[in-house]
């Protein structure tokens, strides 16, 4: 069974640009969550999507947005990139039931110059 | 406000001995706890979880203990192996309101020496 797939693995962007990251969940998983990992802040929750609807949102500015498609695949977008947005962006999927852990992809490493 | 804390940044253990990683939380709404292992340049790998209705869960060499009154959980790895060397994160969620939202600790670097 294929795991969570994130593309691209690495990305270099310039301040002010925007970026779109993609995530394909494990087959059958309908919940997709996004996290940001930085050395200073650790792993922080961005948002969760289930059945194409945003269910939860973390404490990030509106420049961070996402969406989920009918096949459960998800994308997140960051507009007007800042240097501080350089991070590892992780996607996780689950069945969204009481005993279902989140399974993570290997992430997209975003560098903003 | 750090709701999940791992107070030991690192832990060094000899191969074959027990590794004990600790985690404290402050939010009494948390009812589901997980441990993840992470290697550099990879995403976190799920190890084991425990619901707040239990105080212990085992899976092979891994056992998680939950002390709700102390708001404390620990992960025991017995016996420790060099391949266990990685960063370990504990995480918590309040499943009733936010299944996909995990709050993570800062991580503990485990080094298992041969």
XYZ file of N, CA and C in Angstrom, chain B residues 42 44 50 65 81 101-102 110:
24
model
N 13.094 12.848 6.406
C 11.903 12.016 6.241
C 10.778 12.569 7.108
N 7.645 12.115 9.907
C 7.499 11.306 11.126
C 6.823 9.977 10.802
N -2.124 5.749 22.283
C -2.911 5.326 23.430
C -4.075 6.278 23.615
N 2.951 4.344 28.300
C 2.247 4.445 29.569
C 1.636 5.832 29.675
N 17.828 -0.778 20.161
C 18.698 -1.203 19.063
C 19.297 0.035 18.394
N -5.739 17.479 14.077
C -4.878 18.473 14.681
C -4.121 17.842 15.845
N -2.847 17.608 15.616
C -1.981 17.105 16.663
C -1.133 18.250 17.206
N 17.187 10.398 20.433
C 17.644 9.149 21.061
C 18.845 8.614 20.289
